[in-house]
Amino acid sequence: MTKEQVSLSDICLKVPKVETHCHLYGTICKETISYFNDRAGKPFTDDEVAHFYIRGTKPVGVLAIFRGLDASLIKYPQDLYRITYEHLERSSEQNVIYIELSWNPTGTVLESKIPYADAQKAIVDAMDDCEVKFGIKSRLICAIDRQAEPEKASLMLDWMLESPSPKTIGIGIDYKETDFPPQLFEDTFLRAKANGFKITAHAGEFGASWTNIDFVANKIKADRVDHGYTIIDNPKLVDQFVREKIPITVVPTNSYYMRLFDPEEWAQKHPIRKMIKLGLVIYPNTDDPAFHCVDPAKAWLMMVKDFDATVPDLKRFAYNAIYSAWVDEATKEKWRNECDKFFEPLL
């Protein structure tokens, strides 16, 4: 494969990819959610289900869909197995070699009424089966529902400690950041860290202040930050992140900026464009691929077509993703060698 023989689309499809910002419930394909919906007696109309998968230029986001899944559609551990298996199979076809999936146990346990240990086992079983069948490695992150009470975050961590799994390696935090900053959950983050879990956090999304990013980096010492867009408003914090190589998982299809900017100006004003130029340790992720109408290859291609990343930038993103992954150093070195071989004829 030479420069003359390959297109940017080919590069973005075939590059060995590591993804660390992907929500399990954001991966559910239309066929599967329709099956769950029919089984539950159609709490959502067929038109509503169809609308879940229509992105549009001003997307409304996916959080309401997740609430509906917890309340009405997810019923059995096998449902979680199916969702996980289907997404890992699709990801392997996109040359994703490793993925960390985020899951909100609070909703599964308290709303869907599936015990934590049973739910975790179903997800992990699918991960094990897909690693054998497709060669894709994966791990699980339990995410705090920031719109629930802090006590429920602490309860989630209790479940994790009571039912440990080698594949459940960290905690995160998601749902709407506005009015629910990470500071509310400091105790749970610190207790998780003290018990050996890795830490990531959605911060600086929805236009939320850079102070949230500063908090997760400097107060709870997060290993990674998810989104992190408003860091560009604080040059001093940018300098720290560049100097200390603190990773940020960016999402080209993030709904907030699609709503904020008109389509003709969106790509020029999106923070990712500036984050690339600032040298931050960023790399593209799909977040909620089914509902964002995106796949890993498209997310990578958007970095080039929309934000003017170059092929050398793509190699940097691949290295950044490997650096950010919560795996052992020997595995990272193996993946770096694979990336070197892939990019050598292209640069």
CSV table of C-alpha atoms in Angstrom, one decimal:
chain,number,residue,atom,x,y,z
A,1,MET,CA,0.0,0.0,0.0
A,2,THR,CA,1.6,3.3,-1.2
A,3,LYS,CA,0.5,6.9,-1.1
A,4,GLU,CA,-0.6,6.6,-4.7
A,5,GLN,CA,-2.7,3.5,-4.0
A,6,VAL,CA,-4.6,4.5,-1.0
A,7,SER,CA,-7.3,7.1,-0.3
A,8,LEU,CA,-8.0,8.9,3.0
A,9,SER,CA,-11.1,6.7,3.4
A,10,ASP,CA,-9.0,3.6,3.1
A,11,ILE,CA,-6.5,4.9,5.6
A,12,CYS,CA,-9.2,5.7,8.1
A,13,LEU,CA,-10.8,2.3,7.7
A,14,LYS,CA,-7.7,0.2,7.8
A,15,VAL,CA,-5.6,2.0,10.4
A,16,PRO,CA,-5.5,-0.1,13.6
A,17,LYS,CA,-7.8,1.8,15.9
A,18,VAL,CA,-8.1,2.0,19.7
A,19,GLU,CA,-11.3,3.5,21.0
A,20,THR,CA,-11.8,4.5,24.6
A,21,HIS,CA,-14.9,6.7,24.5
A,22,CYS,CA,-18.0,4.6,23.5
A,23,HIS,CA,-21.2,4.1,25.5
A,24,LEU,CA,-22.6,0.6,25.4
A,25,TYR,CA,-26.2,1.8,25.0
A,26,GLY,CA,-25.1,4.2,22.3
A,27,THR,CA,-24.1,1.2,20.1
A,28,ILE,CA,-27.5,-0.5,19.8
A,29,CYS,CA,-28.5,-1.0,16.2
A,30,LYS,CA,-32.1,-0.3,14.9
A,31,GLU,CA,-32.9,-4.0,14.5
A,32,THR,CA,-32.0,-4.8,18.1
A,33,ILE,CA,-33.8,-1.9,19.7
A,34,SER,CA,-36.8,-2.7,17.5
A,35,TYR,CA,-36.8,-6.2,18.8
A,36,PHE,CA,-36.5,-5.0,22.5
A,37,ASN,CA,-39.3,-2.5,21.8
A,38,ASP,CA,-41.6,-5.1,20.3
A,39,ARG,CA,-41.0,-7.5,23.1
A,40,ALA,CA,-41.9,-4.8,25.6
A,41,GLY,CA,-45.2,-4.0,23.9
A,42,LYS,CA,-44.0,-1.0,22.0
A,43,PRO,CA,-43.5,1.7,24.6
A,44,PHE,CA,-42.0,3.6,21.7
A,45,THR,CA,-43.9,3.9,18.4
A,46,ASP,CA,-42.2,2.7,15.3
A,47,ASP,CA,-41.8,6.3,14.2
A,48,GLU,CA,-40.1,7.2,17.4
A,49,VAL,CA,-37.7,4.3,17.0
A,50,ALA,CA,-37.0,5.3,13.4
A,51,HIS,CA,-36.3,8.9,14.6
A,52,PHE,CA,-33.7,7.7,17.0
A,53,TYR,CA,-31.5,6.9,14.0
A,54,ILE,CA,-32.1,10.2,12.1
A,55,ARG,CA,-29.3,12.6,12.9
A,56,GLY,CA,-30.2,15.9,11.2
A,57,THR,CA,-28.3,19.1,11.4
A,58,LYS,CA,-29.5,20.0,14.9
A,59,PRO,CA,-29.5,16.7,16.8
A,60,VAL,CA,-31.3,16.5,20.1
A,61,GLY,CA,-28.9,14.1,21.7
A,62,VAL,CA,-29.3,10.6,23.0
A,63,LEU,CA,-29.8,10.8,26.8
A,64,ALA,CA,-33.6,10.4,26.6
A,65,ILE,CA,-33.1,7.2,24.6
A,66,PHE,CA,-30.8,5.8,27.3
A,67,ARG,CA,-33.5,6.5,30.0
A,68,GLY,CA,-36.0,4.6,27.9
A,69,LEU,CA,-33.7,1.6,27.6
A,70,ASP,CA,-33.3,1.4,31.3
A,71,ALA,CA,-36.9,2.0,32.1
A,72,SER,CA,-38.6,-0.1,29.5
A,73,LEU,CA,-36.5,-2.1,27.0
A,74,ILE,CA,-33.5,-3.8,28.7
A,75,LYS,CA,-34.9,-6.8,30.6
A,76,TYR,CA,-32.4,-9.6,30.8
A,77,PRO,CA,-28.6,-10.2,31.1
A,78,GLN,CA,-28.8,-11.7,27.6
A,79,ASP,CA,-29.8,-8.3,26.3
A,80,LEU,CA,-26.5,-6.9,27.5
A,81,TYR,CA,-24.7,-9.8,26.0
A,82,ARG,CA,-26.3,-9.2,22.6
A,83,ILE,CA,-25.6,-5.5,22.6
A,84,THR,CA,-22.0,-6.0,23.5
A,85,TYR,CA,-21.4,-8.8,21.0
A,86,GLU,CA,-23.0,-7.0,18.1
A,87,HIS,CA,-21.0,-3.9,18.6
A,88,LEU,CA,-17.7,-5.7,19.1
A,89,GLU,CA,-18.3,-7.7,15.9
A,90,ARG,CA,-19.0,-4.5,14.0
A,91,SER,CA,-16.0,-2.8,15.5
A,92,SER,CA,-13.7,-5.6,14.5
A,93,GLU,CA,-14.8,-5.1,10.9
A,94,GLN,CA,-13.5,-1.5,11.2
A,95,ASN,CA,-10.1,-2.6,12.4
A,96,VAL,CA,-10.7,-1.6,15.9
A,97,ILE,CA,-8.2,-3.7,17.9
A,98,TYR,CA,-9.2,-2.5,21.4
A,99,ILE,CA,-12.2,-0.8,22.9
A,100,GLU,CA,-13.2,0.4,26.3
A,101,LEU,CA,-17.0,0.4,26.7
A,102,SER,CA,-18.7,2.6,29.2
A,103,TRP,CA,-21.8,1.3,30.9
A,104,ASN,CA,-24.1,2.9,33.6
A,105,PRO,CA,-24.9,0.2,36.1
A,106,THR,CA,-27.1,2.4,38.2
A,107,GLY,CA,-29.9,2.3,35.6
A,108,THR,CA,-29.4,-1.3,34.8
A,109,VAL,CA,-29.7,-2.4,38.4
A,110,LEU,CA,-32.2,0.1,39.8
A,111,GLU,CA,-34.4,0.6,36.7
A,112,SER,CA,-34.0,-2.6,34.6
A,113,LYS,CA,-33.8,-4.7,37.8
A,114,ILE,CA,-30.9,-6.8,36.6
A,115,PRO,CA,-28.4,-7.5,39.5
A,116,TYR,CA,-25.0,-6.0,38.9
A,117,ALA,CA,-23.1,-9.2,39.0
A,118,ASP,CA,-25.4,-10.8,36.4
A,119,ALA,CA,-25.2,-7.7,34.1
A,120,GLN,CA,-21.5,-7.5,34.4
A,121,LYS,CA,-21.1,-11.2,33.6
A,122,ALA,CA,-23.2,-10.9,30.5
A,123,ILE,CA,-21.1,-8.0,29.1
A,124,VAL,CA,-17.8,-9.7,30.0
A,125,ASP,CA,-18.9,-13.0,28.5
A,126,ALA,CA,-19.6,-11.2,25.2
A,127,MET,CA,-16.2,-9.5,25.4
A,128,ASP,CA,-14.5,-12.9,26.0
A,129,ASP,CA,-16.4,-14.5,23.1
A,130,CYS,CA,-15.6,-11.7,20.7
A,131,GLU,CA,-11.9,-11.7,21.6
A,132,VAL,CA,-11.8,-15.4,20.7
A,133,LYS,CA,-13.9,-15.1,17.5
A,134,PHE,CA,-12.8,-11.7,16.1
A,135,GLY,CA,-9.6,-11.0,17.9
A,136,ILE,CA,-10.8,-7.7,19.3
A,137,LYS,CA,-9.8,-6.9,22.9
A,138,SER,CA,-12.2,-4.9,25.1
A,139,ARG,CA,-12.6,-3.7,28.7
A,140,LEU,CA,-15.4,-2.2,30.7
A,141,ILE,CA,-15.8,1.2,32.4
A,142,CYS,CA,-18.6,1.7,34.9
A,143,ALA,CA,-19.9,5.2,34.5
A,144,ILE,CA,-21.5,7.4,37.2
A,145,ASP,CA,-24.9,8.8,36.2
A,146,ARG,CA,-24.2,12.4,37.2
A,147,GLN,CA,-27.9,13.3,37.2
A,148,ALA,CA,-28.5,10.8,40.0
A,149,GLU,CA,-27.7,11.5,43.6
A,150,PRO,CA,-24.0,11.2,44.7
A,151,GLU,CA,-25.1,8.3,47.0
A,152,LYS,CA,-25.9,6.2,44.0
A,153,ALA,CA,-22.4,6.7,42.6
A,154,SER,CA,-21.1,5.4,45.8
A,155,LEU,CA,-23.5,2.5,45.7
A,156,MET,CA,-22.2,1.7,42.1
A,157,LEU,CA,-18.7,1.6,43.4
A,158,ASP,CA,-19.8,-0.8,46.2
A,159,TRP,CA,-21.2,-3.2,43.6
A,160,MET,CA,-17.9,-3.0,41.7
A,161,LEU,CA,-15.9,-3.9,44.8
A,162,GLU,CA,-18.3,-6.7,45.8
A,163,SER,CA,-18.2,-8.3,42.3
A,164,PRO,CA,-14.8,-7.6,40.8
A,165,SER,CA,-13.9,-8.6,37.3
A,166,PRO,CA,-10.5,-8.3,35.6
A,167,LYS,CA,-12.2,-6.7,32.6
A,168,THR,CA,-13.9,-4.0,34.7
A,169,ILE,CA,-11.0,-1.6,35.0
A,170,GLY,CA,-12.2,1.9,35.7
A,171,ILE,CA,-15.0,4.4,36.4
A,172,GLY,CA,-16.2,7.4,34.5
A,173,ILE,CA,-19.0,9.9,34.6
A,174,ASP,CA,-21.6,10.8,32.0
A,175,TYR,CA,-25.0,12.2,31.3
A,176,LYS,CA,-25.6,16.0,31.2
A,177,GLU,CA,-22.8,18.0,32.7
A,178,THR,CA,-24.8,21.2,33.0
A,179,ASP,CA,-25.7,21.6,36.7
A,180,PHE,CA,-24.1,18.3,37.6
A,181,PRO,CA,-20.3,19.0,37.7
A,182,PRO,CA,-17.8,16.2,38.6
A,183,GLN,CA,-17.1,18.0,41.9
A,184,LEU,CA,-20.4,16.4,43.3
A,185,PHE,CA,-18.8,13.0,43.0
A,186,GLU,CA,-15.3,13.6,44.4
A,187,ASP,CA,-15.6,11.1,47.2
A,188,THR,CA,-16.5,8.3,44.9
A,189,PHE,CA,-13.8,9.1,42.4
A,190,LEU,CA,-11.1,9.2,45.1
A,191,ARG,CA,-12.4,5.9,46.7
A,192,ALA,CA,-12.3,4.3,43.3
A,193,LYS,CA,-8.8,5.4,42.7
A,194,ALA,CA,-7.7,4.2,46.2
A,195,ASN,CA,-9.1,0.8,45.2
A,196,GLY,CA,-7.0,0.6,42.0
A,197,PHE,CA,-9.5,1.7,39.4
A,198,LYS,CA,-8.6,4.0,36.6
A,199,ILE,CA,-10.4,7.3,36.3
A,200,THR,CA,-11.9,9.1,33.3
A,201,ALA,CA,-14.6,11.9,33.3
A,202,HIS,CA,-16.8,13.7,30.9
A,203,ALA,CA,-15.8,17.3,31.4
A,204,GLY,CA,-15.9,20.5,29.3
A,205,GLU,CA,-18.9,19.1,27.3
A,206,PHE,CA,-22.2,21.0,26.7
A,207,GLY,CA,-20.1,24.2,26.9
A,208,ALA,CA,-19.4,23.6,30.6
A,209,SER,CA,-16.6,25.6,32.1
A,210,TRP,CA,-12.9,24.6,31.8
A,211,THR,CA,-13.0,24.6,35.7
A,212,ASN,CA,-14.5,21.1,35.5
A,213,ILE,CA,-11.6,19.9,33.4
A,214,ASP,CA,-9.2,21.5,35.8
A,215,PHE,CA,-10.9,19.7,38.7
A,216,VAL,CA,-10.8,16.2,37.2
A,217,ALA,CA,-7.2,16.7,36.1
A,218,ASN,CA,-5.8,18.3,39.3
A,219,LYS,CA,-8.1,17.3,42.1
A,220,ILE,CA,-9.1,13.7,41.4
A,221,LYS,CA,-6.1,13.1,39.1
A,222,ALA,CA,-8.1,11.5,36.3
A,223,ASP,CA,-6.1,9.3,33.9
A,224,ARG,CA,-8.1,10.7,31.0
A,225,VAL,CA,-10.7,13.4,30.2
A,226,ASP,CA,-13.6,12.8,27.9
A,227,HIS,CA,-14.6,15.6,25.5
A,228,GLY,CA,-12.6,18.4,27.2
A,229,TYR,CA,-13.5,21.0,24.6
A,230,THR,CA,-13.5,24.1,26.8
A,231,ILE,CA,-9.9,23.6,27.7
A,232,ILE,CA,-9.1,25.9,24.8
A,233,ASP,CA,-10.5,28.8,26.9
A,234,ASN,CA,-7.6,28.4,29.4
A,235,PRO,CA,-4.1,28.5,27.8
A,236,LYS,CA,-2.5,27.7,31.1
A,237,LEU,CA,-4.5,24.5,31.4
A,238,VAL,CA,-3.7,23.6,27.8
A,239,ASP,CA,0.0,24.0,28.5
A,240,GLN,CA,-0.3,21.6,31.5
A,241,PHE,CA,-2.2,19.0,29.4
A,242,VAL,CA,0.4,19.2,26.7
A,243,ARG,CA,3.3,19.1,29.1
A,244,GLU,CA,1.9,16.2,31.2
A,245,LYS,CA,0.5,14.4,28.2
A,246,ILE,CA,-3.0,14.1,29.7
A,247,PRO,CA,-5.2,12.4,27.1
A,248,ILE,CA,-8.5,13.8,25.9
A,249,THR,CA,-11.0,11.7,24.0
A,250,VAL,CA,-12.7,13.9,21.4
A,251,VAL,CA,-15.9,13.1,19.5
A,252,PRO,CA,-16.3,14.7,16.0
A,253,THR,CA,-20.0,14.0,16.0
A,254,ASN,CA,-20.7,15.6,19.4
A,255,SER,CA,-24.3,16.9,19.4
A,256,TYR,CA,-23.8,20.1,21.4
A,257,TYR,CA,-21.6,21.8,18.8
A,258,MET,CA,-23.9,20.7,15.9
A,259,ARG,CA,-26.7,22.5,17.7
A,260,LEU,CA,-24.6,25.5,18.6
A,261,PHE,CA,-23.2,26.3,15.2
A,262,ASP,CA,-24.9,26.5,11.8
A,263,PRO,CA,-23.8,23.7,9.4
A,264,GLU,CA,-21.7,26.1,7.2
A,265,GLU,CA,-19.6,27.3,10.2
A,266,TRP,CA,-19.6,24.2,12.4
A,267,ALA,CA,-16.3,22.7,11.2
A,268,GLN,CA,-14.5,26.0,11.3
A,269,LYS,CA,-15.6,26.9,14.8
A,270,HIS,CA,-15.5,23.5,16.4
A,271,PRO,CA,-12.9,23.3,19.3
A,272,ILE,CA,-11.4,20.1,17.9
A,273,ARG,CA,-9.9,22.1,15.1
A,274,LYS,CA,-7.9,24.2,17.5
A,275,MET,CA,-7.1,21.2,19.8
A,276,ILE,CA,-5.3,19.5,16.9
A,277,LYS,CA,-3.1,22.6,16.4
A,278,LEU,CA,-2.4,23.0,20.1
A,279,GLY,CA,-0.7,19.6,20.2
A,280,LEU,CA,-3.0,18.2,22.9
A,281,VAL,CA,-3.1,14.4,23.3
A,282,ILE,CA,-6.4,13.8,21.5
A,283,TYR,CA,-7.8,11.1,19.2
A,284,PRO,CA,-11.2,10.5,17.7
A,285,ASN,CA,-14.0,8.4,19.2
A,286,THR,CA,-17.5,7.5,18.3
A,287,ASP,CA,-19.3,8.1,21.6
A,288,ASP,CA,-22.8,6.8,20.6
A,289,PRO,CA,-22.1,5.5,17.2
A,290,ALA,CA,-25.6,4.1,16.4
A,291,PHE,CA,-27.4,7.3,17.2
A,292,HIS,CA,-24.7,9.6,15.9
A,293,CYS,CA,-24.9,7.7,12.6
A,294,VAL,CA,-21.1,7.2,12.7
A,295,ASP,CA,-18.6,4.4,12.7
A,296,PRO,CA,-14.9,4.4,13.7
A,297,ALA,CA,-13.7,4.9,10.2
A,298,LYS,CA,-16.0,7.9,9.6
A,299,ALA,CA,-15.0,9.5,12.9
A,300,TRP,CA,-11.4,9.3,11.9
A,301,LEU,CA,-12.2,10.6,8.4
A,302,MET,CA,-14.0,13.6,9.9
A,303,MET,CA,-10.8,14.6,11.6
A,304,VAL,CA,-9.3,15.1,8.2
A,305,LYS,CA,-12.2,16.3,6.1
A,306,ASP,CA,-13.8,18.6,8.7
A,307,PHE,CA,-10.9,19.7,10.9
A,308,ASP,CA,-8.0,19.6,8.4
A,309,ALA,CA,-6.0,16.9,10.1
A,310,THR,CA,-3.1,15.5,8.0
A,311,VAL,CA,-1.9,11.9,7.6
A,312,PRO,CA,0.9,12.6,10.1
A,313,ASP,CA,-1.8,13.8,12.5
A,314,LEU,CA,-3.6,10.5,12.0
A,315,LYS,CA,-0.5,8.6,13.0
A,316,ARG,CA,-0.3,10.9,16.1
A,317,PHE,CA,-3.9,10.2,16.9
A,318,ALA,CA,-3.2,6.4,16.6
A,319,TYR,CA,-0.3,6.7,19.0
A,320,ASN,CA,-2.3,9.0,21.4
A,321,ALA,CA,-5.0,6.4,21.5
A,322,ILE,CA,-2.6,3.6,22.3
A,323,TYR,CA,-0.9,5.7,24.9
A,324,SER,CA,-4.3,6.4,26.6
A,325,ALA,CA,-5.5,2.8,26.7
A,326,TRP,CA,-5.7,1.1,30.0
A,327,VAL,CA,-3.6,-1.9,29.1
A,328,ASP,CA,-0.1,-3.1,29.9
A,329,GLU,CA,3.0,-1.6,28.2
A,330,ALA,CA,3.9,-4.8,26.3
A,331,THR,CA,0.5,-4.7,24.6
A,332,LYS,CA,1.0,-1.0,23.8
A,333,GLU,CA,4.4,-1.7,22.3
A,334,LYS,CA,2.9,-4.4,20.0
A,335,TRP,CA,0.2,-2.0,18.8
A,336,ARG,CA,2.7,0.8,18.2
A,337,ASN,CA,4.7,-1.6,16.0
A,338,GLU,CA,1.6,-2.4,14.1
A,339,CYS,CA,0.9,1.3,13.6
A,340,ASP,CA,4.5,1.9,12.4
A,341,LYS,CA,4.1,-0.8,9.8
A,342,PHE,CA,0.8,0.7,8.7
A,343,PHE,CA,2.0,4.3,8.3
A,344,GLU,CA,5.5,3.6,7.0
A,345,PRO,CA,4.5,3.5,3.3
A,346,LEU,CA,2.1,6.5,3.7
A,347,LEU,CA,4.5,9.1,5.1
